[in-house]
Short mmCIF file of C-alpha atoms in Angstrom, two decimals:
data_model
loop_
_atom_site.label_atom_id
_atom_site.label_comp_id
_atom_site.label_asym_id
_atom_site.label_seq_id
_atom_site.Cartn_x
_atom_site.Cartn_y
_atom_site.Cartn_z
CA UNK A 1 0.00 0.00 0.00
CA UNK A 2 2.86 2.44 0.70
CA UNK A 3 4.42 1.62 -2.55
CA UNK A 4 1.50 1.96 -4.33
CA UNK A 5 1.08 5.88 -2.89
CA UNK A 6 4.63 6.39 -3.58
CA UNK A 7 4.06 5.89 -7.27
CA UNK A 8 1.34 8.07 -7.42
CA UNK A 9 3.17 10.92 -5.38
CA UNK A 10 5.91 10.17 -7.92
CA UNK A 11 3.15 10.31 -11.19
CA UNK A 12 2.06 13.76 -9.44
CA UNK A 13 5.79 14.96 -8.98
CA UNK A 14 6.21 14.28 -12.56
CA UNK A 15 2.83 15.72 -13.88
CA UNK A 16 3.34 19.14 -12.21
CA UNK A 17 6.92 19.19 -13.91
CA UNK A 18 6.39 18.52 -16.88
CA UNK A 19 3.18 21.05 -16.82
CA UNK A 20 5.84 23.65 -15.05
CA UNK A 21 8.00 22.94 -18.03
CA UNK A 22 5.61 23.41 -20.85
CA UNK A 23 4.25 26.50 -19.21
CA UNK A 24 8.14 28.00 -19.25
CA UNK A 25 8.47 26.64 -23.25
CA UNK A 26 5.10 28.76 -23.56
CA UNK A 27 6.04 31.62 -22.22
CA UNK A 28 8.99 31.17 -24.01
CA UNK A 29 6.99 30.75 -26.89
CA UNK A 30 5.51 34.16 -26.42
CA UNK A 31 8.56 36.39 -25.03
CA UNK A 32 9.92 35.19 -28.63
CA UNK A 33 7.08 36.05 -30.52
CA UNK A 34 7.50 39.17 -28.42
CA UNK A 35 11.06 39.98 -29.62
CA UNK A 36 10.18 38.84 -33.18
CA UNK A 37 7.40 41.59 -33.22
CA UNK A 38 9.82 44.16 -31.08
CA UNK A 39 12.10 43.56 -34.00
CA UNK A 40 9.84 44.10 -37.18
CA UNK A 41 8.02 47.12 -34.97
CA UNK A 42 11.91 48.66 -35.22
CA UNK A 43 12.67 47.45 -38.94
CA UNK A 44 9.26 49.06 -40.01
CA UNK A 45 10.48 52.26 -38.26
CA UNK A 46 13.53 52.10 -39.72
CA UNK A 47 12.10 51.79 -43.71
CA UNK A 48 10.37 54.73 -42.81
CA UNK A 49 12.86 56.81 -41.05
CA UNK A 50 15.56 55.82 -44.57
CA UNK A 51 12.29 56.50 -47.01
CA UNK A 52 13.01 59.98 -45.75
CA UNK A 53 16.24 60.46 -46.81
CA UNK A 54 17.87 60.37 -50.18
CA UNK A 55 19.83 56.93 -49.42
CA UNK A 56 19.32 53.70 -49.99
CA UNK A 57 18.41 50.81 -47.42
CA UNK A 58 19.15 46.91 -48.06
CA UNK A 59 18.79 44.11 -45.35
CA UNK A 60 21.08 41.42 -45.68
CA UNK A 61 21.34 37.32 -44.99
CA UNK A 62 24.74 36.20 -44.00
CA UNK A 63 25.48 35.24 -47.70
CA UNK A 64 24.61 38.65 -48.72
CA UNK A 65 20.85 38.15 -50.29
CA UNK A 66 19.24 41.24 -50.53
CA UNK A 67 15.95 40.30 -47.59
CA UNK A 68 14.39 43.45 -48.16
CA UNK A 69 15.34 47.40 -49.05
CA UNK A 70 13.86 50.75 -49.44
CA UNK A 71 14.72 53.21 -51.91
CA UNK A 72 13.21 57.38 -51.90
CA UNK A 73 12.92 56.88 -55.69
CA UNK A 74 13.74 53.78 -57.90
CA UNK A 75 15.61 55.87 -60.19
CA UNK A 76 18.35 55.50 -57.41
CA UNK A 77 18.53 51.82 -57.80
CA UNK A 78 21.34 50.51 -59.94
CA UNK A 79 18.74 47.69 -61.38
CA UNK A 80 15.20 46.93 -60.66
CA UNK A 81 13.58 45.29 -57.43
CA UNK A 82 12.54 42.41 -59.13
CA UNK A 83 16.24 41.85 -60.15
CA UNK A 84 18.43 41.80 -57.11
CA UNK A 85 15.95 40.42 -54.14
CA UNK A 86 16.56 37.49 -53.06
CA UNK A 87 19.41 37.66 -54.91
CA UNK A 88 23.18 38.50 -53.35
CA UNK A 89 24.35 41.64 -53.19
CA UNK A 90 28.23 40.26 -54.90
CA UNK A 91 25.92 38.94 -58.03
CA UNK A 92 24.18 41.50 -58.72
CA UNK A 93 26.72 44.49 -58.98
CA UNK A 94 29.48 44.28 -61.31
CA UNK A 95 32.12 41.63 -60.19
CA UNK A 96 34.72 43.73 -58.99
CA UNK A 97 32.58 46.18 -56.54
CA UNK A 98 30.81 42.44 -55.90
CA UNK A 99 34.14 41.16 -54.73
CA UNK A 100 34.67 44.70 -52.51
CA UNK A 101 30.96 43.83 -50.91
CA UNK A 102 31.34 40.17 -50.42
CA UNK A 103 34.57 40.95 -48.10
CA UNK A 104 33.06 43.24 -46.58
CA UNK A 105 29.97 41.41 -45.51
CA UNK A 106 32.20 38.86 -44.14
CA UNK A 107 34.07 41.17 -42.06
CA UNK A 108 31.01 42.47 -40.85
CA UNK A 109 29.55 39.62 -39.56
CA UNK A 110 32.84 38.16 -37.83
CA UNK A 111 33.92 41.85 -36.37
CA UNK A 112 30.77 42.81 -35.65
CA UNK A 113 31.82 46.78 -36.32
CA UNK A 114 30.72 49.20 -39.30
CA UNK A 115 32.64 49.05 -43.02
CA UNK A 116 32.62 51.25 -45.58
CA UNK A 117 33.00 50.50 -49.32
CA UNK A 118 33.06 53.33 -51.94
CA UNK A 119 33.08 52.69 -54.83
CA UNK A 120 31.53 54.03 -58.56
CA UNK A 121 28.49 52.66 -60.56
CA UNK A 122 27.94 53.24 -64.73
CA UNK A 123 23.77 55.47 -64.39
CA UNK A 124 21.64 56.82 -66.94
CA UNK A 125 22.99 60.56 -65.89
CA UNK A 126 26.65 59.18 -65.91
CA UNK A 127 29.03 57.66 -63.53
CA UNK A 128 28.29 58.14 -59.97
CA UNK A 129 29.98 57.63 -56.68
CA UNK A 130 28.72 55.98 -53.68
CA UNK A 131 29.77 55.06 -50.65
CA UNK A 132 28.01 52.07 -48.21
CA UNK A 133 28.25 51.67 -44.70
CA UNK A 134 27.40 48.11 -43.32
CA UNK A 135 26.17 47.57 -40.20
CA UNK A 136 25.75 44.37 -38.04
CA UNK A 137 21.99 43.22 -37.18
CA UNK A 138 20.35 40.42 -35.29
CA UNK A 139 20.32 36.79 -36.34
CA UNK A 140 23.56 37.21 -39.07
CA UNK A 141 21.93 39.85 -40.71
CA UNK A 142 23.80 42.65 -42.28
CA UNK A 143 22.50 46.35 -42.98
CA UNK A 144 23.76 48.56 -45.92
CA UNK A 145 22.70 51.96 -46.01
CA UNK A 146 24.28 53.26 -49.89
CA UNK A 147 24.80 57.04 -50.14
CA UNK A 148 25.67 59.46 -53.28
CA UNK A 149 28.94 60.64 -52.64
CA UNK A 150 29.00 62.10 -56.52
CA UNK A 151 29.02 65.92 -55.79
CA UNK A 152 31.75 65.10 -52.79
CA UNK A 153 34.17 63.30 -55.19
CA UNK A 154 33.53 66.60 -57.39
CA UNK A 155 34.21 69.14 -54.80
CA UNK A 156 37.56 66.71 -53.52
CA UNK A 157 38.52 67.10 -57.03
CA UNK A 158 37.75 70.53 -57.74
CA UNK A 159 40.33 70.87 -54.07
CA UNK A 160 42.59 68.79 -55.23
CA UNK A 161 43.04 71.18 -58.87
CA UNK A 162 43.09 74.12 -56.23
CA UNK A 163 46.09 72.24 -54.49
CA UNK A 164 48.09 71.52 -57.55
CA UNK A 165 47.66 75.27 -58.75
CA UNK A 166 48.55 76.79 -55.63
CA UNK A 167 51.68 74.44 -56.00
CA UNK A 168 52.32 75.50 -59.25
CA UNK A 169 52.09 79.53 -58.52
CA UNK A 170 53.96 78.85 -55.30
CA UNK A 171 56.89 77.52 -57.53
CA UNK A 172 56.58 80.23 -59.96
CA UNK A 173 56.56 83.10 -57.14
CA UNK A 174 59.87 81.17 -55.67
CA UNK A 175 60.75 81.74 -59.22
CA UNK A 176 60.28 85.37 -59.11
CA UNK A 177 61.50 85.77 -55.87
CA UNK A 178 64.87 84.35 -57.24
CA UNK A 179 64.92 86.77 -60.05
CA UNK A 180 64.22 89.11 -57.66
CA UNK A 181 66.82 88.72 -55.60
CA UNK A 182 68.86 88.39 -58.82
CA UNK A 183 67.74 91.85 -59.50
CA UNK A 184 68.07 93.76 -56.64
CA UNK A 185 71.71 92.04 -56.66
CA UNK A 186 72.43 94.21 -60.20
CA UNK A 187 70.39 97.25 -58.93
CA UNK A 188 72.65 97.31 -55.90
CA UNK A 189 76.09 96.95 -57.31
CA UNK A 190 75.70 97.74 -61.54
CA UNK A 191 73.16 100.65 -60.99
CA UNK A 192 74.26 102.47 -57.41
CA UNK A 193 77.88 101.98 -58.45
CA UNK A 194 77.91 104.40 -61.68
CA UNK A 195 76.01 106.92 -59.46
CA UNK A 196 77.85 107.36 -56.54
CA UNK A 197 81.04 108.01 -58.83
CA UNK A 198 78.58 110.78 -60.98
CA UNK A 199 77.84 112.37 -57.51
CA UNK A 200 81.38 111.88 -56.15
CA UNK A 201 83.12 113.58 -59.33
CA UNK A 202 79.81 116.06 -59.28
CA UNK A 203 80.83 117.35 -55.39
CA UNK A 204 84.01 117.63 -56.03
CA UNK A 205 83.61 120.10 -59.04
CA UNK A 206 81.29 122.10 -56.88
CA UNK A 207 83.73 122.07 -54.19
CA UNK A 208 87.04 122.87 -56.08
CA UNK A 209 85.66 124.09 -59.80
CA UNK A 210 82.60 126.06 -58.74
CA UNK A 211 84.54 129.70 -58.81
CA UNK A 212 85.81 128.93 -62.21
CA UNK A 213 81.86 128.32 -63.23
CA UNK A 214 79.23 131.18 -64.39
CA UNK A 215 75.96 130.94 -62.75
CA UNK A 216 74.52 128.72 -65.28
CA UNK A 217 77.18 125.99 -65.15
CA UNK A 218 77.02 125.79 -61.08
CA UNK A 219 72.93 125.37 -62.00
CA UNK A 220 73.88 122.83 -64.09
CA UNK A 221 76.08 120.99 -61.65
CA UNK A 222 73.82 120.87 -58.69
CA UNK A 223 70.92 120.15 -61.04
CA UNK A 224 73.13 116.61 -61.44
CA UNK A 225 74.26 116.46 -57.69
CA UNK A 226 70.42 116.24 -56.51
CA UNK A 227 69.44 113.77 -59.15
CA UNK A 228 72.20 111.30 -58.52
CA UNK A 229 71.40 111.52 -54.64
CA UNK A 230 67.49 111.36 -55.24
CA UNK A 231 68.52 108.35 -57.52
CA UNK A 232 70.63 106.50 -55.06
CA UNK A 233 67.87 107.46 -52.41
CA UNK A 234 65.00 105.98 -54.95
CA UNK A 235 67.39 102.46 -54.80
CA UNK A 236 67.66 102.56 -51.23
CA UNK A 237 63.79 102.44 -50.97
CA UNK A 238 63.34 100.26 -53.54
CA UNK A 239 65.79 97.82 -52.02
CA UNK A 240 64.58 97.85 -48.81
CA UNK A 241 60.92 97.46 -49.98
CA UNK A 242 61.83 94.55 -51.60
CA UNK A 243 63.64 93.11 -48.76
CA UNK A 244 61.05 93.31 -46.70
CA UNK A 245 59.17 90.01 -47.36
CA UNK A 246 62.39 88.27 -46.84
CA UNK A 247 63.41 89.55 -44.16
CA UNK A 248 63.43 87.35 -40.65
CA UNK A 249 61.92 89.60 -37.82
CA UNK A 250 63.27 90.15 -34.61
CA UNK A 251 60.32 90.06 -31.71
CA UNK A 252 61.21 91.67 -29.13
CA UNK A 253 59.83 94.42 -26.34
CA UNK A 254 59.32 97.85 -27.99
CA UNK A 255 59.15 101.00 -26.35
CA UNK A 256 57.07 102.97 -28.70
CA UNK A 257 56.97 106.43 -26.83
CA UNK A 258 61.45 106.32 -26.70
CA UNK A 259 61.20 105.21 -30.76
CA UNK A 260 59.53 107.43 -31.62
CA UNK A 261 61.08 110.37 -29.41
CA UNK A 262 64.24 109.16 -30.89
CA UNK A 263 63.37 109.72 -34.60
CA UNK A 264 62.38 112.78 -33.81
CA UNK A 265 65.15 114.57 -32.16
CA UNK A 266 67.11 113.05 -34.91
CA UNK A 267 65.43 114.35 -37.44
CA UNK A 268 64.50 117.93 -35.49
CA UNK A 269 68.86 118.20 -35.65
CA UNK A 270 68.83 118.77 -39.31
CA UNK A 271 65.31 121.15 -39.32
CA UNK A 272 64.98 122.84 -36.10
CA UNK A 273 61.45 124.55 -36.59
CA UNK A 274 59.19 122.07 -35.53
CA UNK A 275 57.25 121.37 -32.30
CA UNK A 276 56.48 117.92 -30.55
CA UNK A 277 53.75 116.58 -28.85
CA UNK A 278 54.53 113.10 -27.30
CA UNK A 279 51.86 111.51 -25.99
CA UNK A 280 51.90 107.97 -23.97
CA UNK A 281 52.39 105.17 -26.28
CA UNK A 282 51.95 101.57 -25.28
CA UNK A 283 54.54 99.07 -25.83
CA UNK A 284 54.11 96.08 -28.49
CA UNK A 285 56.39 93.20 -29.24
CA UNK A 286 57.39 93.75 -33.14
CA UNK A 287 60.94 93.78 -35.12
CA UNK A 288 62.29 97.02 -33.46
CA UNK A 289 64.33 98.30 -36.21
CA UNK A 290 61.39 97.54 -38.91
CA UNK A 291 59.31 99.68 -36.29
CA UNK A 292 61.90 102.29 -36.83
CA UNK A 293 61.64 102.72 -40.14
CA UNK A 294 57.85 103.34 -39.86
CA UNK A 295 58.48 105.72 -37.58
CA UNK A 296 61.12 107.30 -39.67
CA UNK A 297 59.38 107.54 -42.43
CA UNK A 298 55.96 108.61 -40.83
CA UNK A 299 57.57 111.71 -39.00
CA UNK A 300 59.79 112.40 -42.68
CA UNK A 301 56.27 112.54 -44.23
CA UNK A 302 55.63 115.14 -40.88
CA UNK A 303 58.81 117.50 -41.86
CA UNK A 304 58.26 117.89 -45.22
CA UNK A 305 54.46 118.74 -45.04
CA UNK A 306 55.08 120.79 -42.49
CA UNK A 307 58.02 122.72 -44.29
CA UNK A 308 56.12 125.77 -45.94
CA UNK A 309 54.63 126.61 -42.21
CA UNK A 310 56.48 128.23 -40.00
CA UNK A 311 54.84 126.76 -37.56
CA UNK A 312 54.93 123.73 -37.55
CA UNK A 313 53.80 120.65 -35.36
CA UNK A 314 53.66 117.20 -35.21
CA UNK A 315 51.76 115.02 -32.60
CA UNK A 316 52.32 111.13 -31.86
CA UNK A 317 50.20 109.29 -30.00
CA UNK A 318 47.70 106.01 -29.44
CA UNK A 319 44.42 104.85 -29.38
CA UNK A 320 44.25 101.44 -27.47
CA UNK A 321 41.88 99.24 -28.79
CA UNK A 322 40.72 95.40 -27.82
CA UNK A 323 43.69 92.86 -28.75
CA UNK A 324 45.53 96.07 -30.83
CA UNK A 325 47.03 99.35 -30.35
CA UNK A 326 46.61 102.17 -33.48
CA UNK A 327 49.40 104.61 -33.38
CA UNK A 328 49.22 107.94 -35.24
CA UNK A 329 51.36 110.77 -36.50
CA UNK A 330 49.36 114.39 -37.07
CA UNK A 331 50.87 117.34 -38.57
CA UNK A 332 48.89 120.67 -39.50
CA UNK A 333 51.34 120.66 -42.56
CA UNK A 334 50.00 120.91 -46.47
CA UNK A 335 47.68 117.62 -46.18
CA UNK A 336 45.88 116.11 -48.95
CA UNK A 337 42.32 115.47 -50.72
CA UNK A 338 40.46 112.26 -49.08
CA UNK A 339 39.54 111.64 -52.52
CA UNK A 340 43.16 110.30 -52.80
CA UNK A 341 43.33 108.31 -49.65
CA UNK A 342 43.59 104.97 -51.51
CA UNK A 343 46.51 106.19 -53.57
CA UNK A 344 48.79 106.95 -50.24
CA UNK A 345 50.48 103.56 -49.43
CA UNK A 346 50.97 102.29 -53.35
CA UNK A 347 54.36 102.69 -54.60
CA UNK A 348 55.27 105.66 -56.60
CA UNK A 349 52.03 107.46 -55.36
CA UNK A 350 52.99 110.61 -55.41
CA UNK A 351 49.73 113.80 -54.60
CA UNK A 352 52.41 116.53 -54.26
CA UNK A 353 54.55 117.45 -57.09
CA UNK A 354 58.74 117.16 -56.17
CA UNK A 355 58.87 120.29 -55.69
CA UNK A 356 56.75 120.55 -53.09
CA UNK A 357 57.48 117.59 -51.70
CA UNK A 358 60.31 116.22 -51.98
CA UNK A 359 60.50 112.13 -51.57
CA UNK A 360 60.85 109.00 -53.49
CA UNK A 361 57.25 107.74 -53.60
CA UNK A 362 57.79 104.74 -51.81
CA UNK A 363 58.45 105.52 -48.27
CA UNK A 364 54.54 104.54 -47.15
CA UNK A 365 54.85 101.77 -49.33
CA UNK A 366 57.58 100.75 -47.11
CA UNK A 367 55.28 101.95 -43.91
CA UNK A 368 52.63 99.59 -45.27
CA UNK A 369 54.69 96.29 -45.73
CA UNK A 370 56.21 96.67 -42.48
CA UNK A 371 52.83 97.01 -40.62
CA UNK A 372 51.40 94.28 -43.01
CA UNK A 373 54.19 91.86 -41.57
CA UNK A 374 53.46 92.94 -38.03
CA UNK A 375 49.54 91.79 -38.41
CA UNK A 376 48.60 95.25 -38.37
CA UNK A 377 46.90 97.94 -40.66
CA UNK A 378 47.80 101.44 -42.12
CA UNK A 379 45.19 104.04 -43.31
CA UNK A 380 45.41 108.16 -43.41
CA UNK A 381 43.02 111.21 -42.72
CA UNK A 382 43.74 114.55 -44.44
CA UNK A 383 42.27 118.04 -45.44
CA UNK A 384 44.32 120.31 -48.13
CA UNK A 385 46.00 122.80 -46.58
CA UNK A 386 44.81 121.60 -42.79
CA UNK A 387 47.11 118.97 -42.38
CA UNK A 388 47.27 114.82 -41.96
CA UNK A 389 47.19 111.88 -39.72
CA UNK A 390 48.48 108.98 -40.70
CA UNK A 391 47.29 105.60 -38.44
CA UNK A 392 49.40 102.58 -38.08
CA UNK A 393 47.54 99.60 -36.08
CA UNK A 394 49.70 96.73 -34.40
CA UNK A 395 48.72 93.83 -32.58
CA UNK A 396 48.59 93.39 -28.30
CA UNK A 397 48.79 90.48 -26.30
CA UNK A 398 45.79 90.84 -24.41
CA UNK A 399 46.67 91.53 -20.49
CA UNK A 400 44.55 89.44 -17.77
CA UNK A 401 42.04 92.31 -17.00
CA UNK A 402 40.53 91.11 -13.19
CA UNK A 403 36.85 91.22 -13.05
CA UNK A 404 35.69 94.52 -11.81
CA UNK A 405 33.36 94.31 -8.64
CA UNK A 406 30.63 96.20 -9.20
CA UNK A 407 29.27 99.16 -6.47
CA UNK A 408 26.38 98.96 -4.58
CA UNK A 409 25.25 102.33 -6.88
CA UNK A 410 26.37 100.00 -9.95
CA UNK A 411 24.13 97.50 -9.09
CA UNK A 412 21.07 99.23 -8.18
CA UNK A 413 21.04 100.90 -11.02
CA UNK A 414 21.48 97.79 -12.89
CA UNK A 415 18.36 96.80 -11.30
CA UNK A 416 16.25 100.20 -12.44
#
């Protein structure tokens, strides 16, 4: 009798067991008809989300047949639906891109990371580039989403032209630059040479000769003197303009207000008459001597202009501005006609005839190069017979300013 029970206990055990275990395989059942609809809810979203943009969607097997894909227009499609699905991806392109895809779908699948493959297909508006990402999905599956990469190749090429151009001009400007420096070679030693023995043999007649000379022939002799040294001067400028591109700055600390003092009192030693008004200039790292020259050829300007007034008075001082300072140089000399402003800072430029002012036509040439290499900017303001200021704008390094703390007035009245 107790045997008997145990077997039934036992048939029980094994009833409620087995029913355990076929209500876990149904719920099973249903958690992966679950996923399964989870996963075609998502794929559905996705054909709609890619219907929305101009690329092309395929699903993949794990042997590359095309499951399923959805295309904005079919006119993007290499061949027709009813061609490629169910067919593989490999067979239906042309054999080498097929080749490109089929190792790529491999790698894909055993990786389990993002490829790309561009590559370029023959279409009825010509050849066009693509380029395909593939992307790993559930159960082996393999996503490729194709874009047209057509205009991009055209723009990389277009760059690419660019490139080789800009390589070709930069070789033919080291060309020039060689001829350049070829010429300025000649200017300096064929072309200065003759003139400093014209003005050498010229002085010398004025200084020993000149008594034996009628007024006319001394005319005639100082008429040369000038030349040659207005000649030699002209070479000078032209040499130094020249040089300027080539030449390999010296950064250092500049003390703009003791520059520009400087210049001054050297050049007040050879014309007396003229009145200065320094005002504080901040300092800027630059190529002192290059500085210099702008100086020396700002306050030159500043002399001469002045000249005809008896008067006269120059004025040097700043405006600072955020990240830059802007310099200037005013005289109330013979100025100039804002019509002309553009003209200033071009070689040869002259608005003045020699004379009435005497110069070379390239000293704010020079003033404008020099700036230029600096970072900076030069402009002028002028009125005939009123005078001129002439601006010169070089870049600061930009102090640590500490935050201001605001008053209690400053703050209420922030509030009204």
């Amino acid at each position: 009798m107790k045997d008997e029970d145990k077997s039934r206990q036992q048939l029980v055990d094994e009833l409620i067991e087995m029913r355990q275990r076929m209500a876990a395989l149904e719920a099973s059942g249903e958690k992966h008809e679950r996923e399964e609809e989870a996963v075609l809810q998502r794929t559905s979203e996705l054909r709609a989300i890619f219907r929305a943009f101009p690329d092309l969607y395929f699903r993949l097997g794990p042997d590359g047949t095309i499951v399923d894909y959805t295309a904005g227009h079919t006119s993007y499609l290499y061949v027709a639906p009813e061609a490629f699905l169910g067919k593989r991806m490999q067979d239906v392109l042309p054999s080498k891109i097929g080749q490109q895809f089929q190792e790529a779908i491999t790698q894909v699948l055993k990786t389990k990371k993002m490829v790309s493959v561009e590559y370029e297909l023959p279409m009825p508006t010509g050849e066009q580039s693509y380029e395909a990402r593939l992307l790993p999905l559930l159960e082996r599956q393999v996503v490729v989403v194709v874009r047209d990469i057509t205009e991009r190749r055209r723009s990389e090429e277009e760059i690419k032209k660019l490139n080789e151009d800009l390589k070709l001009r930069a070789m033919e400007l080291e060309t020039i630059n060689m001829e350049l420096k070829a010429f300025n070679y000649s200017v300096s030693h064929d072309l200065r040479a003759p003139l400093l023995v014209i003005g050498g043999f010229t002085r010398k007649l004025l200084e020993k000769y000149s008594p034996q000379l009628d007024a006319k022939g001394q005319q005639f002799l100082d008429t040369i003197y000038r030349n040659t040294q207005n000649m030699q001067q002209l070479i000078d400028d032209l040499l130094t303009f020249s040089g300027l591109d080539n030449r390999k700055m010296k950064v250092s600390e500049v003390n703009m207000g003791d520059l520009a003092k400087a210049v001054f009192e050297e050049l007040r030693d050879f014309d007396p008459e003229r009145t200065l008004i320094l005002k504080t200039l901040p300092q800027v790292r630059g190529d002192k001597a290059m500085i210099r020259q702008v100086f020396v050829n700002l306050l030159s300007n500043a002399f001469k202009s002045t000249k005809p007034k008896g008067n006269g008075m120059i004025e040097i001082g700043s405006i600072t501005e955020e990240n830059k300072a802007v310099y200037y140089v005013r005289d109330n000399g013979i100025g100039f006609d804002m019509q002309d402003a553009d003209k200033l800072f071009n070689v040869f430029q002259r608005l003045h005839s020699p004379d009435e002012f005497e110069g070379t036509g390239v000293g704010l040439a020079i003033v404008k190069r020099i700036i230029g290499r600096h970072g900076g900017w030069v402009w002028a303001e002028g009125r005939v017979n009123e005078g001129a200021t002439f601006y010169f704008s070089l870049p600061m390094e930009k102090p640590a300013v500490p935050k201001k703390t605001k008053t209690p007035e400053e703050k209420t009245a922030n509030k009204t």
